[in-house]
Tab-separated table of C-alpha atoms in Angstrom:
chain	number	residue	atom	x	y	z
A	8	MET	CA	66.962	238.096	61.148
A	9	ARG	CA	68.511	236.903	64.436
A	10	MET	CA	72.183	236.761	65.345
A	11	PHE	CA	73.676	233.667	66.995
A	12	ARG	CA	77.200	232.681	67.929
A	13	GLY	CA	78.958	232.439	64.566
A	14	GLU	CA	75.673	232.274	62.636
A	15	ILE	CA	72.749	234.335	61.400
A	16	ARG	CA	69.265	232.871	61.393
A	17	LEU	CA	67.700	233.815	58.053
A	18	PHE	CA	64.249	232.248	57.886
A	19	ARG	CA	62.162	229.175	58.598
A	20	ALA	CA	60.518	227.055	55.886
A	21	PHE	CA	58.760	223.674	55.998
A	22	GLY	CA	59.553	223.418	59.695
A	23	VAL	CA	63.287	223.915	59.071
A	24	SER	CA	65.335	226.907	60.295
A	25	VAL	CA	67.972	228.117	57.835
A	26	TYR	CA	71.158	229.621	59.288
A	27	LEU	CA	74.051	231.382	57.601
A	28	ASP	CA	77.568	230.753	58.863
A	29	TYR	CA	79.795	233.812	58.739
A	30	SER	CA	82.200	231.959	56.433
A	31	TRP	CA	79.492	232.129	53.740
A	32	PHE	CA	80.276	235.800	53.184
A	33	ILE	CA	83.734	234.728	51.979
A	34	PHE	CA	82.032	232.380	49.524
A	35	PHE	CA	79.654	235.125	48.366
A	36	PHE	CA	82.514	237.546	47.776
A	37	LEU	CA	84.537	234.948	45.829
A	38	VAL	CA	81.580	234.026	43.614
A	39	VAL	CA	80.746	237.672	42.877
A	40	TRP	CA	84.392	238.444	42.176
A	41	THR	CA	84.877	235.378	39.954
A	42	PHE	CA	81.826	236.089	37.806
A	43	GLY	CA	81.858	239.882	37.929
A	44	ARG	CA	85.585	240.308	37.364
A	45	PHE	CA	86.193	237.444	34.943
A	46	TYR	CA	83.349	235.262	33.645
A	47	PHE	CA	80.878	237.871	32.379
A	48	ARG	CA	83.704	239.979	30.910
A	49	ILE	CA	84.887	237.250	28.519
A	50	GLN	CA	81.551	236.152	27.043
A	51	ASP	CA	80.868	236.264	23.308
A	52	VAL	CA	78.945	239.453	24.032
A	53	ALA	CA	81.293	241.216	26.451
A	54	PHE	CA	79.399	243.145	29.107
A	55	SER	CA	80.473	246.443	30.568
A	56	ALA	CA	82.112	246.392	33.991
A	57	ALA	CA	78.961	247.668	35.727
A	58	VAL	CA	76.692	245.078	34.080
A	59	ALA	CA	79.214	242.297	34.735
A	60	TRP	CA	79.324	243.097	38.444
A	61	VAL	CA	75.515	243.219	38.670
A	62	LEU	CA	75.313	239.840	36.930
A	63	GLY	CA	77.981	238.510	39.318
A	64	VAL	CA	75.889	239.513	42.340
A	65	ALA	CA	72.764	238.013	40.760
A	66	ALA	CA	74.596	234.745	40.019
A	67	ALA	CA	75.804	234.524	43.628
A	68	ILE	CA	72.278	235.115	44.969
A	69	LEU	CA	70.740	232.509	42.641
A	70	LEU	CA	73.480	230.020	43.549
A	71	PHE	CA	72.781	230.684	47.226
A	72	GLY	CA	69.089	229.974	46.606
A	73	SER	CA	69.971	226.800	44.718
A	74	VAL	CA	72.125	225.450	47.553
A	75	THR	CA	69.363	226.293	50.033
A	76	PHE	CA	66.808	224.402	47.910
A	77	HIS	CA	69.217	221.462	47.690
A	78	GLU	CA	69.557	221.257	51.472
A	79	LEU	CA	65.838	221.820	52.108
A	80	SER	CA	65.132	218.841	49.857
A	81	HIS	CA	67.236	216.640	52.124
A	82	ALA	CA	65.376	218.008	55.137
A	83	MET	CA	61.880	217.538	53.724
A	84	VAL	CA	62.537	213.912	52.742
A	85	SER	CA	64.235	213.141	56.057
A	86	ASN	CA	61.386	214.704	58.037
A	87	ARG	CA	58.843	212.714	56.036
A	88	LEU	CA	60.714	209.492	56.823
A	89	GLY	CA	60.778	210.197	60.547
A	90	PHE	CA	64.353	211.467	61.012
A	91	PRO	CA	63.856	215.137	61.894
A	92	ILE	CA	66.026	217.863	60.412
A	93	ARG	CA	65.091	221.159	61.998
A	94	ARG	CA	68.185	223.156	61.077
A	95	ILE	CA	70.259	223.881	57.976
A	96	THR	CA	73.523	225.822	57.999
A	97	LEU	CA	74.937	227.399	54.839
A	98	PHE	CA	78.691	228.035	54.863
A	99	ILE	CA	81.632	228.712	52.577
A	100	PHE	CA	81.578	225.429	50.645
A	101	GLY	CA	77.862	224.707	50.581
A	102	GLY	CA	75.433	223.632	53.244
A	103	VAL	CA	74.719	220.983	55.814
A	104	ALA	CA	71.430	219.623	57.144
A	105	HIS	CA	71.688	218.787	60.846
A	106	MET	CA	70.041	215.448	61.696
A	107	HIS	CA	68.972	214.772	65.284
A	108	SER	CA	69.877	211.125	64.624
A	109	GLU	CA	71.341	209.163	61.726
A	110	PRO	CA	69.066	206.891	59.646
A	111	ASP	CA	68.956	203.398	61.086
A	112	ASP	CA	68.550	201.564	57.779
A	113	PRO	CA	70.199	201.857	54.331
A	114	LYS	CA	66.922	202.526	52.474
A	115	THR	CA	66.289	205.713	54.465
A	116	GLU	CA	69.906	206.794	54.072
A	117	PHE	CA	69.644	206.326	50.297
A	118	GLU	CA	66.385	208.253	49.916
A	119	VAL	CA	67.543	211.209	52.018
A	120	ALA	CA	70.894	211.412	50.188
A	121	ALA	CA	69.307	211.187	46.733
A	122	ALA	CA	66.944	214.113	47.391
A	123	GLY	CA	69.681	216.761	47.073
A	124	PRO	CA	71.096	215.834	43.635
A	125	ILE	CA	67.560	215.334	42.299
A	126	ALA	CA	66.664	218.860	43.469
A	127	SER	CA	69.760	220.282	41.753
A	128	ILE	CA	68.910	218.499	38.502
A	129	ILE	CA	65.395	219.962	38.657
A	130	LEU	CA	66.901	223.432	39.065
A	131	TRP	CA	69.299	222.783	36.172
A	132	VAL	CA	66.354	222.055	33.869
A	133	PHE	CA	64.393	225.018	35.255
A	134	PHE	CA	67.136	227.623	34.740
A	135	ARG	CA	68.127	226.142	31.388
A	136	GLU	CA	64.576	226.671	30.092
A	137	ILE	CA	64.489	230.244	31.429
A	138	ALA	CA	67.781	230.890	29.614
A	139	ARG	CA	66.245	229.603	26.377
A	140	VAL	CA	63.255	231.895	26.762
A	141	ALA	CA	65.585	234.840	27.463
A	142	ASP	CA	67.521	233.988	24.295
A	143	VAL	CA	64.319	233.894	22.222
A	144	VAL	CA	63.158	237.315	23.428
A	145	GLY	CA	66.624	238.811	22.968
A	146	TRP	CA	67.456	239.387	26.641
A	147	VAL	CA	71.201	238.836	26.313
A	148	SER	CA	72.248	239.445	29.912
A	149	GLY	CA	69.384	237.288	31.218
A	150	GLU	CA	70.296	234.427	28.878
A	151	SER	CA	73.918	234.583	30.025
A	152	LEU	CA	72.967	234.733	33.718
A	153	PHE	CA	70.426	231.900	33.736
A	154	ALA	CA	72.599	229.717	31.512
A	155	VAL	CA	75.505	229.882	33.941
A	156	VAL	CA	73.240	229.286	36.958
A	157	ALA	CA	71.827	226.242	35.160
A	158	GLN	CA	75.372	224.987	34.587
A	159	LEU	CA	76.240	225.585	38.238
A	160	ASN	CA	73.284	223.467	39.355
A	161	LEU	CA	74.329	220.664	37.017
A	162	VAL	CA	77.857	220.865	38.424
A	163	LEU	CA	76.403	220.882	41.945
A	164	ALA	CA	74.394	217.727	41.201
A	165	LEU	CA	77.312	215.878	39.571
A	166	PHE	CA	79.792	217.029	42.204
A	167	ASN	CA	77.535	215.789	44.988
A	168	LEU	CA	77.169	212.409	43.280
A	169	VAL	CA	80.896	211.687	43.666
A	170	PRO	CA	81.001	208.522	45.834
A	171	GLY	CA	82.774	209.878	48.879
A	172	PHE	CA	81.894	211.490	52.220
A	173	PRO	CA	80.709	214.124	52.972
A	174	LEU	CA	79.032	214.380	49.570
A	175	ASP	CA	75.610	212.935	48.816
A	176	GLY	CA	77.271	210.365	46.579
A	177	GLY	CA	79.241	209.186	49.602
A	178	ARG	CA	76.013	208.607	51.499
A	179	LEU	CA	74.557	206.789	48.496
A	180	LEU	CA	77.662	204.596	48.414
A	181	ARG	CA	77.435	203.985	52.161
A	182	ALA	CA	73.767	203.051	51.877
A	183	THR	CA	74.532	200.596	49.066
A	184	VAL	CA	77.457	198.930	50.843
A	185	TRP	CA	75.496	198.924	54.107
A	186	TRP	CA	72.588	197.177	52.363
A	187	LYS	CA	74.899	194.599	50.754
A	188	THR	CA	77.095	193.851	53.786
A	189	ARG	CA	74.846	194.791	56.732
A	190	ASN	CA	77.983	196.381	58.177
A	191	LEU	CA	77.692	200.133	58.844
A	192	LYS	CA	81.323	200.452	59.907
A	193	LYS	CA	82.622	198.921	56.674
A	194	ALA	CA	80.190	201.010	54.605
A	195	THR	CA	81.296	204.197	56.334
A	196	SER	CA	84.962	203.286	55.855
A	197	TRP	CA	84.438	202.856	52.107
A	198	ALA	CA	82.583	206.171	51.793
A	199	ALA	CA	85.176	208.020	53.878
A	200	LYS	CA	88.080	206.619	51.845
A	201	GLY	CA	86.266	207.664	48.679
A	202	GLY	CA	85.928	211.197	50.037
A	203	GLU	CA	89.587	211.374	51.055
A	204	LEU	CA	90.689	210.134	47.619
A	205	PHE	CA	88.484	212.666	45.848
A	206	GLY	CA	89.827	215.428	48.078
A	207	TYR	CA	93.410	214.547	47.139
A	208	ILE	CA	92.456	214.412	43.433
A	209	LEU	CA	90.993	217.914	43.663
A	210	MET	CA	94.066	219.259	45.452
A	211	PHE	CA	96.423	217.656	42.917
A	212	GLY	CA	94.268	218.948	40.055
A	213	GLY	CA	94.378	222.449	41.514
A	214	ILE	CA	98.161	222.399	41.832
A	215	ALA	CA	98.493	221.045	38.290
A	216	THR	CA	96.157	223.731	36.929
A	217	ILE	CA	98.201	226.508	38.534
A	218	PHE	CA	101.496	224.957	37.360
A	219	LEU	CA	100.366	224.418	33.753
A	220	ASP	CA	98.699	227.823	33.319
A	221	PRO	CA	99.898	230.213	36.048
A	222	ALA	CA	98.585	233.288	34.263
A	223	ARG	CA	94.959	232.196	33.826
A	224	GLY	CA	94.540	229.000	35.812
A	225	TRP	CA	95.463	230.176	39.279
A	226	LEU	CA	91.906	231.125	40.285
A	227	THR	CA	90.454	227.761	39.239
A	228	GLY	CA	93.394	226.008	40.849
A	229	VAL	CA	92.896	227.763	44.178
A	230	TRP	CA	89.201	226.802	44.156
A	231	TYR	CA	90.116	223.146	43.519
A	232	ILE	CA	92.672	223.142	46.318
A	233	LEU	CA	90.353	224.744	48.868
A	234	ILE	CA	87.443	222.430	48.049
A	235	GLY	CA	89.783	219.429	48.065
A	236	ILE	CA	91.046	220.286	51.549
A	237	PHE	CA	87.475	220.698	52.769
A	238	VAL	CA	86.293	217.374	51.266
A	239	ARG	CA	89.296	215.472	52.590
A	240	ASN	CA	88.934	216.834	56.123
A	241	ALA	CA	85.164	216.339	56.178
A	242	ALA	CA	85.542	212.729	55.025
A	243	GLU	CA	87.985	212.022	57.830
A	244	GLN	CA	85.704	213.668	60.400
A	245	SER	CA	82.689	211.690	59.143
A	246	TYR	CA	84.510	208.408	59.723
A	247	GLN	CA	85.700	209.516	63.155
A	248	HIS	CA	82.100	210.402	64.041
A	249	VAL	CA	80.889	206.883	63.216
A	250	MET	CA	83.805	205.335	65.115
A	251	ILE	CA	82.927	207.400	68.186
A	252	GLU	CA	79.306	206.241	67.888
A	253	GLU	CA	80.400	202.597	67.696
A	254	ILE	CA	83.006	202.679	70.463
A	255	LEU	CA	80.674	204.544	72.826
A	256	GLU	CA	77.760	202.235	72.004
A	257	GLY	CA	75.914	201.314	75.210
A	258	ILE	CA	77.567	204.025	77.338
A	259	ARG	CA	75.006	206.240	79.069
A	260	VAL	CA	75.574	209.733	80.369
A	261	SER	CA	74.817	208.574	83.929
A	262	GLU	CA	77.934	206.352	83.823
A	263	ILE	CA	80.397	209.166	83.190
A	264	MET	CA	78.799	212.388	84.456
A	265	GLY	CA	79.801	214.231	87.594
A	266	SER	CA	76.945	214.224	90.112
A	267	ASN	CA	78.342	216.799	92.526
A	268	ALA	CA	77.991	219.805	90.238
A	269	LEU	CA	77.483	223.173	91.875
A	270	VAL	CA	74.866	225.483	90.376
A	271	VAL	CA	74.254	229.224	90.136
A	272	HIS	CA	71.099	231.260	89.574
A	273	GLU	CA	70.509	233.558	86.629
A	274	GLY	CA	70.038	236.621	88.851
A	275	GLU	CA	73.334	236.177	90.689
A	276	PRO	CA	75.942	238.950	90.141
A	277	LEU	CA	79.115	237.903	88.358
A	278	ALA	CA	81.199	239.287	91.210
A	279	ARG	CA	79.614	236.767	93.612
A	280	LEU	CA	80.025	233.974	91.056
A	281	VAL	CA	83.738	234.752	90.804
A	282	GLN	CA	84.209	234.990	94.580
A	283	ASP	CA	82.064	232.042	95.685
A	284	LYS	CA	82.597	229.628	92.811
A	285	PHE	CA	85.524	230.192	90.452
A	286	MET	CA	87.953	231.292	93.192
A	287	LEU	CA	87.008	228.502	95.608
A	288	HIS	CA	86.427	225.459	93.413
A	289	LYS	CA	88.205	223.713	90.555
A	290	PHE	CA	85.257	223.881	88.159
A	291	THR	CA	85.403	226.109	85.079
A	292	ALA	CA	81.661	225.957	84.304
A	293	TYR	CA	78.424	225.972	86.299
A	294	PRO	CA	74.849	225.085	85.307
A	295	VAL	CA	72.465	228.039	85.571
A	296	LEU	CA	69.022	227.730	87.139
A	297	SER	CA	66.022	229.957	86.549
A	298	HIS	CA	64.005	231.485	89.373
A	299	ASP	CA	61.808	228.374	89.457
A	300	GLY	CA	64.784	226.035	89.738
A	301	LYS	CA	64.890	224.722	86.146
A	302	VAL	CA	68.127	224.430	84.183
A	303	ILE	CA	68.262	227.111	81.482
A	304	GLY	CA	71.923	227.345	80.556
A	305	ILE	CA	75.536	227.180	81.578
A	306	VAL	CA	78.105	229.831	82.448
A	307	GLU	CA	81.725	229.088	81.580
A	308	LEU	CA	84.909	230.819	82.641
A	309	ASP	CA	85.325	232.584	79.309
A	310	ASP	CA	81.844	234.117	79.654
A	311	VAL	CA	82.945	235.874	82.833
A	312	SER	CA	86.553	236.687	81.960
A	313	GLY	CA	85.366	238.856	79.067
A	314	VAL	CA	83.471	241.188	81.428
A	315	PRO	CA	85.631	244.011	82.929
A	316	ARG	CA	86.029	243.673	86.697
A	317	PRO	CA	84.253	246.989	87.559
A	318	GLU	CA	81.126	245.792	85.677
A	319	ARG	CA	80.830	242.372	87.334
A	320	GLU	CA	78.854	243.636	90.312
A	321	ARG	CA	76.009	244.958	88.165
A	322	THR	CA	76.163	242.222	85.508
A	323	ARG	CA	74.029	239.135	86.174
A	324	VAL	CA	74.816	235.546	85.294
A	325	GLY	CA	71.776	235.509	83.018
A	326	ASP	CA	73.315	238.328	80.970
A	327	VAL	CA	76.394	236.351	79.909
A	328	MET	CA	75.459	232.676	80.213
A	329	LYS	CA	75.063	230.352	77.243
A	330	ARG	CA	71.367	229.532	77.056
A	331	ILE	CA	70.555	225.894	76.324
A	332	PRO	CA	67.250	225.026	74.604
A	333	THR	CA	65.179	222.511	76.545
A	334	ALA	CA	65.478	220.057	73.651
A	335	ARG	CA	69.286	220.065	74.015
A	336	LEU	CA	69.345	219.358	77.745
A	337	THR	CA	70.721	215.857	78.197
A	338	LEU	CA	68.901	213.136	80.122
A	339	SER	CA	70.989	210.924	82.378
A	340	THR	CA	69.679	207.939	80.392
A	341	ALA	CA	70.819	209.377	77.042
A	342	ARG	CA	73.748	207.955	75.117
A	343	ALA	CA	77.129	209.579	75.676
A	344	SER	CA	77.473	210.108	71.920
A	345	THR	CA	74.213	212.090	71.934
A	346	ALA	CA	75.543	214.392	74.660
A	347	LEU	CA	78.714	214.921	72.624
A	348	LYS	CA	76.630	215.904	69.570
A	349	HIS	CA	74.736	218.445	71.660
A	350	MET	CA	77.947	219.956	72.981
A	351	ILE	CA	79.439	220.249	69.501
A	352	SER	CA	76.312	221.834	68.019
A	353	LEU	CA	76.051	224.305	70.914
A	354	GLY	CA	79.761	225.063	71.045
A	355	LEU	CA	80.016	223.939	74.684
A	356	ASP	CA	82.559	221.947	76.674
A	357	HIS	CA	80.096	221.241	79.516
A	358	LEU	CA	76.460	220.160	79.459
A	359	PRO	CA	73.972	219.950	82.356
A	360	VAL	CA	72.307	216.579	82.868
A	361	VAL	CA	68.660	216.405	83.936
A	362	ASP	CA	66.132	213.738	84.899
A	363	GLU	CA	62.771	213.094	83.234
A	364	SER	CA	61.234	216.013	85.152
A	365	GLY	CA	63.916	218.446	84.020
A	366	ASN	CA	65.623	218.604	87.413
A	367	MET	CA	69.393	218.952	87.614
A	368	VAL	CA	71.233	215.698	88.428
A	369	GLY	CA	74.772	216.345	87.234
A	370	ILE	CA	77.086	217.671	84.543
A	371	VAL	CA	79.002	215.963	81.728
A	372	THR	CA	82.030	217.346	79.887
A	373	ARG	CA	83.688	216.681	76.564
A	374	SER	CA	86.743	215.400	78.390
A	375	ASP	CA	84.567	212.904	80.319
A	376	ILE	CA	83.284	211.486	77.037
A	377	MET	CA	86.590	211.522	75.206
A	378	ASN	CA	88.386	209.901	78.140
A	379	MET	CA	85.891	207.032	77.997
A	380	PHE	CA	86.353	206.883	74.222
A	381	GLN	CA	90.138	206.681	74.680
A	382	ILE	CA	89.872	203.928	77.284
A	383	ARG	CA	87.538	201.772	75.210
A	384	SER	CA	89.479	202.440	72.012
A	385	ASP	CA	92.775	201.393	73.627
A	386	LEU	CA	91.343	198.329	75.367
A	387	GLY	CA	89.552	197.163	72.220
A	388	ASP	CA	88.343	193.573	72.508
A	389	GLU	CA	88.923	193.541	76.267
A	390	VAL	CA	85.843	195.757	76.712
A	391	VAL	CA	82.689	193.830	77.473
A	392	VAL	CA	79.546	195.605	76.271
């Protein structure tokens, strides 16, 4: 198990690395608490507190495995169709499969989106049959556990089929509209509006549930409200992402990057970096080179400011820099939107730019990209692509 910024790498399967966002622990606690404190205590056969809590933990673990299987199904289908997914992140409201690039045709979009709900339906049938076997042999706690996990997978499948971003149903809707209209922007707009509407319905339903039954409905209502906020915000962000892609279409990194970037070496003491770079120049980040002159990362002001002044002489740049995988280094010929994706996924505001040989040629920032986005967005039809 490896620790990353904000995430834990759990394992690798089928060529896909599975990460756990720290927010997932909130989800795990809420699921255990909901089932251990409430659900398994009000069954026809009421379980003792100890058994109920054990069943709550087991339900949370099986639900975690189900969500992981759901996301891996997306990844396996996408990889087979030539759109690599090498990373999955599980967080408080589910999971997300990170695509290196979006599908370029509606058929691929449809097949990748459909894989998740199909996987959840398979798990629903699987756990339902295990529950039946447990019932036959008289294993009461097992029947109760597997029955509820089966129900959760059915809910997961149906929930994801709602036609709105960021749910799988939203991608299915987008693929269908895209296929009918040949207009990705219109298709994305429809899917995003569907997601926003569904988010508001969930929030309203949560408020209504709490208002109508404040004594017993508050927990369900809070869940509805939280999920509704998440769906609504994610739908809006999905549409913004496509708009950025469209407005920045044709813009290459070489057109907006700064070519006069100063560099530092990984073995350089932080004290020298502060004295020779941060105190003398306006830049708040510097690309880091290895001993053989290749770009290996970037050091930003916050990396250095967190190190006490007495320790900066013996602390090296390589000790605090943000390492950038070779695959995430941006070519000068790459699209500006691709560089922005890399920065977001790495949690960076600056990204070194390299040539085909991996040599440093400049640096691009989020503000560089967003300034260009603002200019082209404001000028609209006056821009000639």
